[in-house]
Amino acid sequence: MMWRALFTFLLLDSVCTQKGSSKESKGHVSVVIVGGTGDLARKYLWQSFFQLYADQVSSGYSFSFYGGGLSEAAKGKPKFFQILKSLACSSEVSEERCALLKEQFLKLAQYQQLNTTEDYENLAGDIRQRLENEELAEAGRLFYLAVPASTYADIAEKISRSCRPGQGQWLRVALEKPFGHDLDSAEQLATLLKKSLHEDEMFRIDHYLGKQVVSQILPFRKDNKNFLDPIWNKHHIERMEIVLKETLDVKGRAQFYDQYGVIRDVLQNHLTEILLLLTMGVPANMSNSDEIVNKKLQVFSSLKDIDRTSAVIGQYQAYNSEVQEELNRTKEHISNTPTFAGVVVLVRNTQFDGVPIFLTSGKMLDEQVAYARILFKNEVFSVRNSSSLRCSPKQIVFLLRHGILQRSAILVSKNLFKPTVSDDGWKEVTGERDTALFGLPLSGYYIYMPTFQREAYESVVSQIFHGRKDSIIRVETMLASWAFWTPLLHSLAQQAPRIYPGGTDTENLLDFQRQGRKIAFTNEAVILSSRDFVGGSATAENFQVMRGKYRDSDMVSAWPEELIDRLAADLQAAAEEAVEGGGVFHLALSGGSSPVALFQRLAVHHYSFPWQQTHIWMVDERCVPLSEPGSNFHALHENLLQHVRLPYFNIHPMPVHLNRRLCVEEDGGPLLYENDISRLVNGSSFHFVLLGVGYDGHTASLFQSTQLDTHAYKLVVLTESPAKPHQRMSLTLAAINQAQRVGVLVTGKSKHEMIIQLSRIKDDPQKWPITGVRPTGGKLVWYIDYDALLG
Ligand code: BG6
């Protein structure tokens, strides 16, 4: 096997990897990625190990790389080499050198099935064989576990049993977060791992600590001690924000994500680590990991406990269907896993007492950005020019991910101080495009950036290789973090997250605000007009029936019974008015469960209702025989029609059952109904249309999938529902919007999130059919009970 060395030596002087290089050998390192064909390995790890190889190739070390996977070689190997093919060199490496590095790396890499104990024994045998054949002295073995944490203990045991190197050579095992699910499971995992590995062999990774900006927080605080010491405290800091916003969904990761959710995935680890770096005492010796751990533990011990009032949670709208699809679950499976969270954390010490620290993260948000922002109080009032820099926000921003600059950076507003960054790898930049960032043009900041932008995993891998632990998670802080987060996680377990549409449609639906140690979403569903609430706050306890505005239309809200009373009274008033005006009242009623209570109320309490002059029409119908319980007409009949004295020729069920078949296009059911409407209803304009809204924003039988734009000039159409029975007949938006009055009835807690969401979005009928209900000459009133309105 000496050809490897010869090949290398001849081809490229500096790419010397194995024994025989011109440099003195420092020994051989075997790198094994367990989960070597998985997502993390594909996206980051192989690229980082390739970078390590490129950095170390002329340093005297030699390497071999193993991609470990559960599949047998025939399946795993092609996948593995497919990943390696896409490796890239950093921009300063010439094309020629890059090609050689890649070629050499591919020669040093091999796929290895790693499943059973025997597989690990085979791996160890292979490493031994290679060392012997090539007469290499061993430096150590690095295992990177890029697999679910539930498999760590078992794998660690196999590594310890079969793959330990000899005396004097190191073993390093890198473990990816999350380390457990809550405090108990984290403790259990720590105990199990301790049985196989020594603490100094374990490298718990939080790749955020490998981000250039994050690793610069403490040095920055130290370099600028003179400026910061007087202002890094509650007297000067207004608040801190630690934010990770993502535009991605969780497709392809639902199996993992649904068990963890955003708090466990990123707040408990990445964002907490940043919080610690901002609030801990600056260690005298930056590379003393004991000192760093002690300072971090001091912060944990002064954090105020958090509970469900300290947090708001959300979930993007498409999440449940993604989970159902990926995990093969039925439509009834509803996951409450949050994909968004905002949490306020308070540090109870003399330095920071009362300074709110907001931790926020979410998937499917409007932009891809991560930062820590320290906003200082600014009480300057400039008499000459209130928009001068002196009056602008005073802030320091650690921009860790993309954002407006497209690169990571540290920004200090010029009204604070000119910072020093002593690290050679950083430089001050000027002349950036002058856009604004956090209320200040970029020209209003001193901006520092790394000379080379480096992926976090590259630096993490390099640290593990060098056996450095300064930015690796120690068991003590890992457990302290779980101890802090677990009570909140448990208290949120049953809480339904606020549903948000995702992307820019979310608008300000997820904004939250603080009151003391609590936070809440700023926007509840409705904008209530103050004149209706003189002398009290707008809560359900204070009002039997309240009126306000919802989506720019009138809204009536009350407890369910009162709401139904009110709606029934409004219906009767509309009926009396119509009968008085033209001798007839045309009422179109929808199906579903919401109006049942109304029907019952009308049946029992409204003897004086002008039933004799009332025509009852259907808003929509399911394509089932009218005598079946699933039929909307059947429910109407059971709950109302059979109890009131209505002439039978005034009753107009939808003709879904013609020629002994259901909703067949050629039978022309919609046209028949449309003709009846045109013939009997003046101007086809119903006096009152009663609608409901589904969780997905459908109304009548108009769904997201219904091609609304094909309905022009039609009053009645056949549609397809995503739920059974799929076939439906429905009034069109055109028919509904011609009505003189439209009532939308929404009841029950389960509709709360939908009501909040609807309150924030613009009209988009194709996505939210209910938002297409805008009577052209008539009036729209929302009837929403307190459960649906206030949750
Ligand atoms: C990971 C989380 O740890 O961090 C992901 O599991 C998240 O859900 C990612 O997307 C964010 O990291 P980065 O480096 O892309 O900001």
mmCIF file of C-alpha atoms and ligand atoms in Angstrom, residues 44 177 207-208 211 244 246 253 256-257 265-266 270 363 401, ligand 1:
data_model
loop_
_atom_site.group_PDB
_atom_site.id
_atom_site.type_symbol
_atom_site.label_atom_id
_atom_site.label_comp_id
_atom_site.label_asym_id
_atom_site.label_seq_id
_atom_site.Cartn_x
_atom_site.Cartn_y
_atom_site.Cartn_z
ATOM 1 C CA TYR A 44 -21.835 19.707 6.682
ATOM 2 C CA LYS A 177 -27.308 17.712 20.348
ATOM 3 C CA HIS A 207 -22.241 23.983 16.308
ATOM 4 C CA TYR A 208 -23.348 27.509 17.207
ATOM 5 C CA LYS A 211 -19.805 30.118 14.444
ATOM 6 C CA LEU A 244 -32.845 32.606 14.901
ATOM 7 C CA GLU A 246 -35.611 30.395 9.387
ATOM 8 C CA ARG A 253 -36.871 15.821 9.312
ATOM 9 C CA PHE A 256 -36.979 13.971 14.513
ATOM 10 C CA TYR A 257 -38.609 17.371 14.704
ATOM 11 C CA ASP A 265 -34.134 21.958 18.872
ATOM 12 C CA VAL A 266 -32.566 25.388 19.170
ATOM 13 C CA HIS A 270 -27.918 27.308 20.545
ATOM 14 C CA LYS A 363 -39.398 27.758 10.991
ATOM 15 C CA ARG A 401 -26.241 34.344 9.937
HETATM 16 C C1 BG6 B 1 -29.783 22.848 14.066
HETATM 17 C C2 BG6 B 1 -31.249 22.610 14.186
HETATM 18 O O1 BG6 B 1 -29.140 22.494 15.251
HETATM 19 O O2 BG6 B 1 -29.551 24.215 13.803
HETATM 20 C C3 BG6 B 1 -31.953 23.036 12.906
HETATM 21 O O3 BG6 B 1 -31.488 21.226 14.423
HETATM 22 C C4 BG6 B 1 -31.594 24.464 12.569
HETATM 23 O O4 BG6 B 1 -33.348 22.911 13.027
HETATM 24 C C5 BG6 B 1 -30.097 24.659 12.580
HETATM 25 O O5 BG6 B 1 -32.093 24.728 11.279
HETATM 26 C C6 BG6 B 1 -29.714 26.104 12.403
HETATM 27 O O6 BG6 B 1 -28.332 26.170 12.230
HETATM 28 P P1 BG6 B 1 -27.654 27.197 11.238
HETATM 29 O O7 BG6 B 1 -26.205 26.949 11.384
HETATM 30 O O8 BG6 B 1 -28.151 26.863 9.857
HETATM 31 O O9 BG6 B 1 -28.078 28.543 11.692
#
